[in-house]
Coordinates of C-alpha atoms and ligand atoms in Angstrom, one line a residue:
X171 CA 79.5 41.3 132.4
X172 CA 81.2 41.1 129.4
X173 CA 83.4 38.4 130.5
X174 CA 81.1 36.6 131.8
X175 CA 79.0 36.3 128.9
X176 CA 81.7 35.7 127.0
X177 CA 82.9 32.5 129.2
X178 CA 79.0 31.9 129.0
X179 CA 79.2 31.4 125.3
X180 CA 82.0 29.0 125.2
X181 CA 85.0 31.9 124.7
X182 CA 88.0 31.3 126.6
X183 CA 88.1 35.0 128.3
X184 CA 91.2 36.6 130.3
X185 CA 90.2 39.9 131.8
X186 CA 92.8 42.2 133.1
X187 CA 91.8 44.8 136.2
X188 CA 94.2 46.9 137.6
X189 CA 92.0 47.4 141.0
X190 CA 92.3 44.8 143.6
X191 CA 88.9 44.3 143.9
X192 CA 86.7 43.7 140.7
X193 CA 83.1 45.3 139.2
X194 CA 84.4 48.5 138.5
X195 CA 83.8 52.4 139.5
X196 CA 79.8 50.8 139.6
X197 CA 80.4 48.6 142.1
X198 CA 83.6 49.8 144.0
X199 CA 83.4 53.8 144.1
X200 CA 79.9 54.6 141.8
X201 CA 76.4 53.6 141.8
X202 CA 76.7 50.6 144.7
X203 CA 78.2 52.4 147.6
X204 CA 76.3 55.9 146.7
X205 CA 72.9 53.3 146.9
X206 CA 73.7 52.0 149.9
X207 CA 74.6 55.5 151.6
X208 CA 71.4 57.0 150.0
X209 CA 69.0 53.8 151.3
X210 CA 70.7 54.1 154.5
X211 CA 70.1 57.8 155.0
X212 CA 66.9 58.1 154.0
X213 CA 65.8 56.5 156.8
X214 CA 68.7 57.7 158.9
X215 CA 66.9 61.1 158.4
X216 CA 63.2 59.8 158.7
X217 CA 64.3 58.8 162.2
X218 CA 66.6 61.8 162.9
X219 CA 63.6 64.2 162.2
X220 CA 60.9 61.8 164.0
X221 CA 58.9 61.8 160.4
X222 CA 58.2 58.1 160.9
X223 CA 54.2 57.5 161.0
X224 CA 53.5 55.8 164.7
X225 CA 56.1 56.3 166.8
X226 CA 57.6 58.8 169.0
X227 CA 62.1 59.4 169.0
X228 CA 63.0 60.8 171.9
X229 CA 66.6 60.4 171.0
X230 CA 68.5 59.0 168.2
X231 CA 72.0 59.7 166.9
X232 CA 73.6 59.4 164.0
X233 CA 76.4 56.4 163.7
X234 CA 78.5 57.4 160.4
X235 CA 80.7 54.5 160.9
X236 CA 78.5 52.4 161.6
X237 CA 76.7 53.8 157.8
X238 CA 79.7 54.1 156.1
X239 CA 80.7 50.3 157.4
X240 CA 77.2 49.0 155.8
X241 CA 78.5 50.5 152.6
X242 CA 81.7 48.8 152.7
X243 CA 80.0 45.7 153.3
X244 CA 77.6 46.0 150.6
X245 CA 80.5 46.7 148.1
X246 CA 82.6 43.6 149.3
X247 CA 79.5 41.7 149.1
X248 CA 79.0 42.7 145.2
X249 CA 82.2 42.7 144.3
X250 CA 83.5 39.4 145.9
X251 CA 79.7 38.3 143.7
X252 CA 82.0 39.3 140.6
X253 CA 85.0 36.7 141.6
X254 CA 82.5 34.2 142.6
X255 CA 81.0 34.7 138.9
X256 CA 84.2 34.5 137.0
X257 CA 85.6 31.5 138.8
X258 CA 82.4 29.8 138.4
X259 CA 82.3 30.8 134.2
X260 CA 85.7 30.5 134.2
X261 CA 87.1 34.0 133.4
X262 CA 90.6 33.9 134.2
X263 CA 91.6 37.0 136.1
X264 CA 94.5 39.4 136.0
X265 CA 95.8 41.5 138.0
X266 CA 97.4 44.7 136.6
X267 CA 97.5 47.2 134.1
X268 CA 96.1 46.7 130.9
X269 CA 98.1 48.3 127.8
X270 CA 97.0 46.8 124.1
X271 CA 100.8 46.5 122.0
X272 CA 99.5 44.9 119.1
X273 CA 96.0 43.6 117.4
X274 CA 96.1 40.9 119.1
X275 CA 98.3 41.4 122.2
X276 CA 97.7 43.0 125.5
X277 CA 100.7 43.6 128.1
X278 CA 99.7 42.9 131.4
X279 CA 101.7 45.3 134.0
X280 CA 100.9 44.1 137.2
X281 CA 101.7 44.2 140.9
X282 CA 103.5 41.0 140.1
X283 CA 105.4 41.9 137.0
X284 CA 104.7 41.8 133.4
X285 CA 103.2 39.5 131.0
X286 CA 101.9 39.5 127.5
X287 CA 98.3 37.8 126.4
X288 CA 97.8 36.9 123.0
X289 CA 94.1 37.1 122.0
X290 CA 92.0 36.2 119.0
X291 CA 90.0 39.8 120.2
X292 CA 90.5 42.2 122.7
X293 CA 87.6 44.2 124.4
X294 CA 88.0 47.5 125.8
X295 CA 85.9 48.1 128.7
X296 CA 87.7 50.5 130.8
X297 CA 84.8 52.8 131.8
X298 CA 85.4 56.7 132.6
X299 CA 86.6 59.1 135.0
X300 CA 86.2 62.6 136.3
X301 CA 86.4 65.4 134.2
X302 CA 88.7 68.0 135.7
X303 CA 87.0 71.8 135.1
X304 CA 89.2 74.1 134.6
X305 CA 90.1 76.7 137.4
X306 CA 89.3 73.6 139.8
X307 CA 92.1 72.5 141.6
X308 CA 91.9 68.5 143.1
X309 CA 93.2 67.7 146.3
X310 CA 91.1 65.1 147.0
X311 CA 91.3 66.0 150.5
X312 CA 89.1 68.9 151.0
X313 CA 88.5 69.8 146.7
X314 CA 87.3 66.1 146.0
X315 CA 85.4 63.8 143.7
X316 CA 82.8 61.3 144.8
X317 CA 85.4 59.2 145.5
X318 CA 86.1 61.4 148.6
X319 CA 82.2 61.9 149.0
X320 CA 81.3 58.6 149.6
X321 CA 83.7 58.2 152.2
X322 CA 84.0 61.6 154.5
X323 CA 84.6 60.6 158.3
X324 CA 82.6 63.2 159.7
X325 CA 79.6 65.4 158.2
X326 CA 80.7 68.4 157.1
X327 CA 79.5 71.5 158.2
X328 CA 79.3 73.0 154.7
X329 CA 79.8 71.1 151.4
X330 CA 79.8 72.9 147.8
X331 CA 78.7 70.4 145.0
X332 CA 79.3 72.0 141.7
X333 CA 77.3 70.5 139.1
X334 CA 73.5 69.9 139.1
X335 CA 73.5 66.6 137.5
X336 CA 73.5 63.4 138.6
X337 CA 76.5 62.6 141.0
X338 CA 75.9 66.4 142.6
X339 CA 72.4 65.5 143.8
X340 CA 72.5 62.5 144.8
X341 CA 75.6 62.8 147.2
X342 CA 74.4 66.4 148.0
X343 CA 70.9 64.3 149.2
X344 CA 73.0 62.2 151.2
X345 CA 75.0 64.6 153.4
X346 CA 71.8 67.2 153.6
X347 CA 69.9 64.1 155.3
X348 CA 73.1 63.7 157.7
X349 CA 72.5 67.2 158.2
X350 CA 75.5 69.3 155.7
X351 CA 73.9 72.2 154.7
X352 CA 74.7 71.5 151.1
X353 CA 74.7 74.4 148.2
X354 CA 74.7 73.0 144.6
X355 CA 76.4 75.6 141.9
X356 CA 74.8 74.4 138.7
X357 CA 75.6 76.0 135.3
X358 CA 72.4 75.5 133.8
X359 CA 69.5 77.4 134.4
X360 CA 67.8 74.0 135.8
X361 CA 69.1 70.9 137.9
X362 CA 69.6 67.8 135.6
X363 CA 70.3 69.0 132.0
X364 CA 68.8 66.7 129.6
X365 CA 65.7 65.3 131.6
X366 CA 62.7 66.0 130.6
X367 CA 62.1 70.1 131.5
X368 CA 59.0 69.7 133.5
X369 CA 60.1 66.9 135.8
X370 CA 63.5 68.2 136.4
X371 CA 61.6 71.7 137.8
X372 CA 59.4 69.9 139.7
X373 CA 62.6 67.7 141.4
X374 CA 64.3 71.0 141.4
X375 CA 61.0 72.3 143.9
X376 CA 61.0 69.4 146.0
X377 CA 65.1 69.1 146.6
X378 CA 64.9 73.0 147.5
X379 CA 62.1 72.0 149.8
X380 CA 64.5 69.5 151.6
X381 CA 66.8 72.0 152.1
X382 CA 69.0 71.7 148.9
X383 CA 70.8 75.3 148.6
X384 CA 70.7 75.1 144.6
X385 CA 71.7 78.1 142.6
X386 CA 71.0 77.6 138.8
X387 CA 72.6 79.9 136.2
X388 CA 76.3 80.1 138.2
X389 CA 79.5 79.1 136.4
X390 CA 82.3 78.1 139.3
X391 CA 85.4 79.3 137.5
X392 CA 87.9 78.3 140.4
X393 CA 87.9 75.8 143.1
X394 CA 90.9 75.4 145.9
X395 CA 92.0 74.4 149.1
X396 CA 93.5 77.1 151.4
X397 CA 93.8 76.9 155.2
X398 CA 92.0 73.8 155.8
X399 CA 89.0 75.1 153.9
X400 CA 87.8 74.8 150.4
X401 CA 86.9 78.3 148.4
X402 CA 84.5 78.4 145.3
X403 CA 84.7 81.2 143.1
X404 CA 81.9 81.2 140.4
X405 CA 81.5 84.3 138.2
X406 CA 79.2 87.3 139.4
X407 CA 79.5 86.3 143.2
X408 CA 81.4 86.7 146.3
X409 CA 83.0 82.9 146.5
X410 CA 82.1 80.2 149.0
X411 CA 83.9 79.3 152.1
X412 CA 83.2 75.7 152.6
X413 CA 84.7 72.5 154.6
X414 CA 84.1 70.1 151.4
X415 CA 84.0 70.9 147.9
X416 CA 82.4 68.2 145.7
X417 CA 83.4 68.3 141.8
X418 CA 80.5 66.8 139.6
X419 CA 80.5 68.6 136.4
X420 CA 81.2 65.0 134.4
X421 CA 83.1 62.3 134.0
X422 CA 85.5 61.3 130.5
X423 CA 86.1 58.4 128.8
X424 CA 88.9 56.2 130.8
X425 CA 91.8 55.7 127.7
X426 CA 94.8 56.9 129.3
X427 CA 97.5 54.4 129.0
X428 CA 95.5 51.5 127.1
X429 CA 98.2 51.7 123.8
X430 CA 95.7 52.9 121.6
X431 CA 98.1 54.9 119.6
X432 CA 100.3 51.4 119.1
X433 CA 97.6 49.9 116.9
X434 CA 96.7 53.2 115.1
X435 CA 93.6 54.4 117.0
X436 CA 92.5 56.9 117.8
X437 CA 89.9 58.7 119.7
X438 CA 87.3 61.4 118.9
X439 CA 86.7 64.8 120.1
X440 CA 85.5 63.9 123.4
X441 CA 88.0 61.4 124.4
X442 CA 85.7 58.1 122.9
X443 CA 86.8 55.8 121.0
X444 CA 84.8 54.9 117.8
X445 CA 83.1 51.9 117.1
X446 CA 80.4 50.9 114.6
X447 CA 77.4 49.1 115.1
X448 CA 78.9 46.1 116.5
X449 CA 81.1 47.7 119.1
X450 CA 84.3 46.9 116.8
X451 CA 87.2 49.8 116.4
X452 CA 88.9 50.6 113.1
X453 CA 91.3 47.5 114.2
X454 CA 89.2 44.5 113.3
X455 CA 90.0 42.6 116.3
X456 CA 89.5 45.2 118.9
X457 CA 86.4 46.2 120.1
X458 CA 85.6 48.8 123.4
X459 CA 81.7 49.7 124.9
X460 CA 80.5 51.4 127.7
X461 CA 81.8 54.9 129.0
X462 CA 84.9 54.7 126.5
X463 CA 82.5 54.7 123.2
X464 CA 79.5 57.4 122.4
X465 CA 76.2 57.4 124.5
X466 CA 75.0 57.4 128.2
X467 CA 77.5 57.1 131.1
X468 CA 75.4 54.4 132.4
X469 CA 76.3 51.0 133.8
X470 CA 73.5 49.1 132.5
X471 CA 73.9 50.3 129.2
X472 CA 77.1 49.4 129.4
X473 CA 76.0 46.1 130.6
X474 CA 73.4 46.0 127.4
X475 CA 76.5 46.2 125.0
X476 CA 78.8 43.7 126.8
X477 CA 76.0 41.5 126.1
X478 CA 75.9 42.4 122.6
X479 CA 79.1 42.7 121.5
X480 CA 80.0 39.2 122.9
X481 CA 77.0 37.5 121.0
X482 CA 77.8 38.9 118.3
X483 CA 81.3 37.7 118.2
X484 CA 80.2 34.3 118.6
X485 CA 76.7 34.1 116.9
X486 CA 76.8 36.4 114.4
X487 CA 74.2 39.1 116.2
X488 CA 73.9 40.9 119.4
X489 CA 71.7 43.9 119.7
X490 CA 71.1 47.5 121.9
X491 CA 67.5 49.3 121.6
X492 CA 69.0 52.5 122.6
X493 CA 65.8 54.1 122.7
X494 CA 64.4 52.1 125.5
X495 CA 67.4 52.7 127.9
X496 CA 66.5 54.4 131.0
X497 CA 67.9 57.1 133.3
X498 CA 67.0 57.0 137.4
X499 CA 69.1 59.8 139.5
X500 CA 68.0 57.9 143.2
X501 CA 67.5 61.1 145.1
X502 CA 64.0 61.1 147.2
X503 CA 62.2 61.5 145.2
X504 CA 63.5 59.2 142.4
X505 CA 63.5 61.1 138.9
X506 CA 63.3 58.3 135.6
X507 CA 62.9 58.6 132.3
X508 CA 63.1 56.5 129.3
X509 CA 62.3 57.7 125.4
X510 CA 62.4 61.2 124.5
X511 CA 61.5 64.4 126.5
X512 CA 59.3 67.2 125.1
X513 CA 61.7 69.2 124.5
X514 CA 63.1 66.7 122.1
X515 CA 59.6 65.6 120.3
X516 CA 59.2 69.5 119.9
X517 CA 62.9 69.7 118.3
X518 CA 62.0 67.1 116.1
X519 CA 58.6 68.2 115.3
X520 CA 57.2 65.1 115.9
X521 CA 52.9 65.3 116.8
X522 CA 53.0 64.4 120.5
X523 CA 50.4 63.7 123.4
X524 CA 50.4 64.0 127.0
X525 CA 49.3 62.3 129.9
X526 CA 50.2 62.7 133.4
X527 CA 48.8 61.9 137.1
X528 CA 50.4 63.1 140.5
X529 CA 50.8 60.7 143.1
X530 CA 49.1 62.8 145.3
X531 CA 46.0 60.8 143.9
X532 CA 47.6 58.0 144.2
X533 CA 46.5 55.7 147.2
X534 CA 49.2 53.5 148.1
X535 CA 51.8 56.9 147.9
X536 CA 49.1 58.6 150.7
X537 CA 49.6 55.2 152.9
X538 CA 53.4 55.4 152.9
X539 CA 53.2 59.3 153.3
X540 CA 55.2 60.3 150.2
X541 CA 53.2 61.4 147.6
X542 CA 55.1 64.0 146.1
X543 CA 56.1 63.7 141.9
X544 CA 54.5 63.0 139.0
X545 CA 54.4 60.6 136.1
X546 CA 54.0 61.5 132.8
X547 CA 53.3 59.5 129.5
X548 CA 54.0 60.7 126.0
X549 CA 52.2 59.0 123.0
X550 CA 52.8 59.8 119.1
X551 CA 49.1 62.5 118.4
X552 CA 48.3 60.1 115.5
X553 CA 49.7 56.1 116.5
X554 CA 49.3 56.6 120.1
X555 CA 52.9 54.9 120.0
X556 CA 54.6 55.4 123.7
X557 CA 57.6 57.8 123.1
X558 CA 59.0 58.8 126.3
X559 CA 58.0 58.2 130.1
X560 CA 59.3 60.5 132.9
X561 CA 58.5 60.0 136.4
X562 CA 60.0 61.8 139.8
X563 CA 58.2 60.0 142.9
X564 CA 58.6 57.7 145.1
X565 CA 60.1 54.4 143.5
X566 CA 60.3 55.9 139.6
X567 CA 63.7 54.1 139.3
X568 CA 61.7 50.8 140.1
X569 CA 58.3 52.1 138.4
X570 CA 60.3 52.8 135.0
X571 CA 61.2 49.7 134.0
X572 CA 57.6 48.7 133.5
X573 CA 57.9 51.9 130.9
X574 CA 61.0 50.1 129.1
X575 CA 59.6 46.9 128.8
X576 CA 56.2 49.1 127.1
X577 CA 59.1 50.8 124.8
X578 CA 61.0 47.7 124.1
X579 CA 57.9 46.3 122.6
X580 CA 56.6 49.8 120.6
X581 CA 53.9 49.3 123.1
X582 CA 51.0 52.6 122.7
X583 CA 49.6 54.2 125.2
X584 CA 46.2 52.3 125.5
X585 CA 48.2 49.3 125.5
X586 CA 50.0 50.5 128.9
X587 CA 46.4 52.0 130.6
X588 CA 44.4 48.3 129.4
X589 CA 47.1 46.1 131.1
X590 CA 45.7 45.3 134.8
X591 CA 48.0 46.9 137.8
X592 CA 47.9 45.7 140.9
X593 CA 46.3 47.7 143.5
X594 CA 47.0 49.5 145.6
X595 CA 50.6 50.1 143.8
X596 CA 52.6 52.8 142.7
X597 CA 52.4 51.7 139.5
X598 CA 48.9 52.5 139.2
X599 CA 50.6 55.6 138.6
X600 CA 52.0 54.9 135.3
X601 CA 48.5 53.2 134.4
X602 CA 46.7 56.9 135.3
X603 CA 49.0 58.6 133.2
X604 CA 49.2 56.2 130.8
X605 CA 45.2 56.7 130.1
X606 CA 45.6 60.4 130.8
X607 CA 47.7 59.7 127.5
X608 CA 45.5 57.7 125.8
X609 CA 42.0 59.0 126.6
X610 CA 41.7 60.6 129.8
X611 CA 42.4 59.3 133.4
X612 CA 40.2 57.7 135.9
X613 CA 41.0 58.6 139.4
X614 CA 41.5 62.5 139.0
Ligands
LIG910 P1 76.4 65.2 134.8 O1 76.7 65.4 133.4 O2 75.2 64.4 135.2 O3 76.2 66.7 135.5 C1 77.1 67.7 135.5 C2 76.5 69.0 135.7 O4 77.5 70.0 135.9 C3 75.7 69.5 134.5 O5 74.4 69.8 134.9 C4 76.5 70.7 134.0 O6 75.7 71.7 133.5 C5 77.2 71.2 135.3 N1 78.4 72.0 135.1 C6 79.4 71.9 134.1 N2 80.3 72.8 134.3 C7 80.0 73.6 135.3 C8 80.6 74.7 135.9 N3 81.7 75.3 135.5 N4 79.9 75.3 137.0 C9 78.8 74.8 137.4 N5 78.2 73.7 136.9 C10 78.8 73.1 135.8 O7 77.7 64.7 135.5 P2 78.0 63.9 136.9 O8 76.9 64.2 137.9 O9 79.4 64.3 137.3 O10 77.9 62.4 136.5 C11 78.9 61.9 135.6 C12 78.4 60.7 134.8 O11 78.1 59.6 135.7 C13 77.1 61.0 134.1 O12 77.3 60.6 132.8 C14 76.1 60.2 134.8 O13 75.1 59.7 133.9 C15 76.9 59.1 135.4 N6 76.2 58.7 136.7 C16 75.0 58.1 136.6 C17 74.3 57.9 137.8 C18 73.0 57.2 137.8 O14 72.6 56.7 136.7 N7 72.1 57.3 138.8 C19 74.9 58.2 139.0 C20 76.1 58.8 139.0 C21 76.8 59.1 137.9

């Protein structure tokens, strides 16, 4: 996005990938193929367990190629969108290894051979990639990542996710709906560390209600392949016996191999590279967003910073508001959240009011049948200033950027429940809460 901008703004850009196909771990192996497996299957299982309102299956079965062939097509489709972009802005591709050897010079190691690019600036975009936990041994066969999981040939009988976050329940959604029993190991003593406490219990209810094995407060401390199966050990516990094992405890900033240390950087304690407020490293003309600097692992903030970094390198400005960014994990429910949680505004002592409303009493969640989840709306005690949003329902991946926008503009609470929602909508949701916030809500 970065490039494109940049070729936008009149820059003459060069951008080196060493993948074939371009858009990155979003687009090829991340948040694209994983949405198009978890739209798929959602309905995949609706029809599987006849839960569809009206009609009658007397037999259906599943087609996993046939899925995981929509997926591939969905990626090409976005992907091949990227070269369409860049020829059209008139990035100039290249194919290889990128390795920075001087301020101003990046060697391109490529399928083709080498070759050296001399730039007024270099940007460092090179993302992240998966942890490794200790005790955890890859095979990418049986002991994978979600490279593997997004991409098994058959549904496994058994698959252990380790790691409650993100990655862990979405995937683990997928292959329970394709009918996996699937048991997430999560360290924590909750699902989705970092999320607002009351909305990742109640997503932590409703996945166990699907069928989610989920054991909170369970450290794996070894993970292998032996004889064709994969074996979890986690401390206190006899280990698991399972035909996938799923590592999602994280992912790390992607820097191996970039040259860093040949213009004197270096990178912090966590493997990020530092920057200051306009995305430039301690080498003037070398700047790096996304996954490789501090902050959320999250493509569209990612994409917010490309933006920014670029116009400010031309115009002289280019800005992030952090604190409207939001977070969507696209099980079913959807969990979202933008601002700060409660446990945060309590951490911070900052006066804080609350509104929520459940879908249940929300009309156009009972007409599509799915009105588990809540939303709730937190407003400053004395301003009535919005300061976080947290939804898990149906659509609250959609439903939270109406909370951004609010944020984006230091909208209050009243400001949110006054503005006219369509009905019947989800939204109406937000508006309910958002007066639940403010003074008290109408339709509960
Ligand atoms: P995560 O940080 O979301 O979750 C990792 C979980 O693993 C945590 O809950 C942690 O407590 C747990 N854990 C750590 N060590 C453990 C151990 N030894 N035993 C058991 N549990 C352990 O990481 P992820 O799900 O791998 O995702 C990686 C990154 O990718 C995240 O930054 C995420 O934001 C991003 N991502 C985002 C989306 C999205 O926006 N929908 C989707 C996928 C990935």
């Amino acid at each position: 996005m970065a490039a494109i901008r940049a070729a936008q703004l009149g820059l003459n850009v060069a951008c080196v990938e060493k993948e074939a196909a371009l858009g990155g771990t979003c687009l090829r192996v991340g948040c694209i193929p994983s949405k198009a497996l978890l739209e798929a299957t959602e309905k995949v299982h609706a029809v599987l367990h006849n839960q569809l309102v009206g009609v009658r299956v007397s037999s259906a079965e599943l087609d996993l190629k046939a899925l995981m062939a929509h997926k591939d097509k969905v990626v090409q489709a976005n992907t091949q969108g990227i070269e369409f972009l860049f020829k059209k802005n008139g990035v100039v591709r290249y194919r290889g290894h990128g390795r920075i050897v001087g301020p101003h010079r990046v060697r391109v190691e490529g399928p083709d051979g080498t070759e050296e690019l001399e730039a007024e600036r270099i940007l460092i975009a090179t993302g992240s990639k998966v942890a490794p936990l200790k005790g955890v041994e890859l095979d990418y066969k049986i002991v994978g990542t979600s490279d593997q999981a997004i991409a098994y040939d058959r549904v496994p009988e058994h698959l252990v996710v380790i790691g409650g976050g993100v990655i862990g329940l979405e995937l683990g959604s997928v292959w329970n709906r394709l009918g996996a029993k699937v048991t997430v190991l999560e360290y924590l003593p909750h699902i989705l560390g970092g999320m607002d406490g009351e909305i990742a219990k109640a997503a932590e209810k409703i996945f166990r209600k699907q069928g989610l094995d989920i054991r909170t407060g369970v450290r794996v401390t070894r993970a292998y392949a032996k004889d064709g199966k994969g074996v979890v050990e986690y401390e206190e516990g006899e280990p698991l016996v399972a035909e996938k094992v799923l590592l999602a405890t994280g992912r790390i900033p992607n820097t191996e191999g970039l040259g860093l240390e040949n213009v004197g950087l270096f990178t912090d304690e966590r493997g990020r590279i530092p920057v200051n407020a306009h995305y430039q490293t301690a080498v003037p003309s070398i700047y790096a967003i996304g996954d490789v600097i501090a902050g959320p692992m999250l493509a569209h903030k990612a994409e917010e910073e490309g933006y920014a970094v670029v116009e400010h390198m031309v115009g002289g400005y280019g800005h992030v508001d952090y604190a409207s960014i939001p977070n969507v994990v696209y099980t079913h429910p959807e969990v979202a959240s933008v601002g700060r949680t409660e446990e945060e505004l309590k951490a911070a002592g900052i006066p804080y009011k609350k509104g929520s409303f459940p879908f249940s009493a929300n009309g156009r969640a009972r007409a599509m049948n799915d009105t588990e989840g809540l939303a709730k709306v937190l407003a400053h005690a004395e301003t009535d200033r919005i300061l976080g949003v947290h939804i898990v329902g149906p659509r609250a991946g959609d439903l939270i950027a109406e909370a951004a926008v609010a944020m984006a503009f230091h909208a209050s609470a009243e400001d949110l429940a006054r503005a006219s929602h369509a009905h019947p909508t989800l939204a109406e949701v937000l508006k309910e809460a958002a007066l639940a916030a403010w003074d008290k809500p109408l339709h509960i």
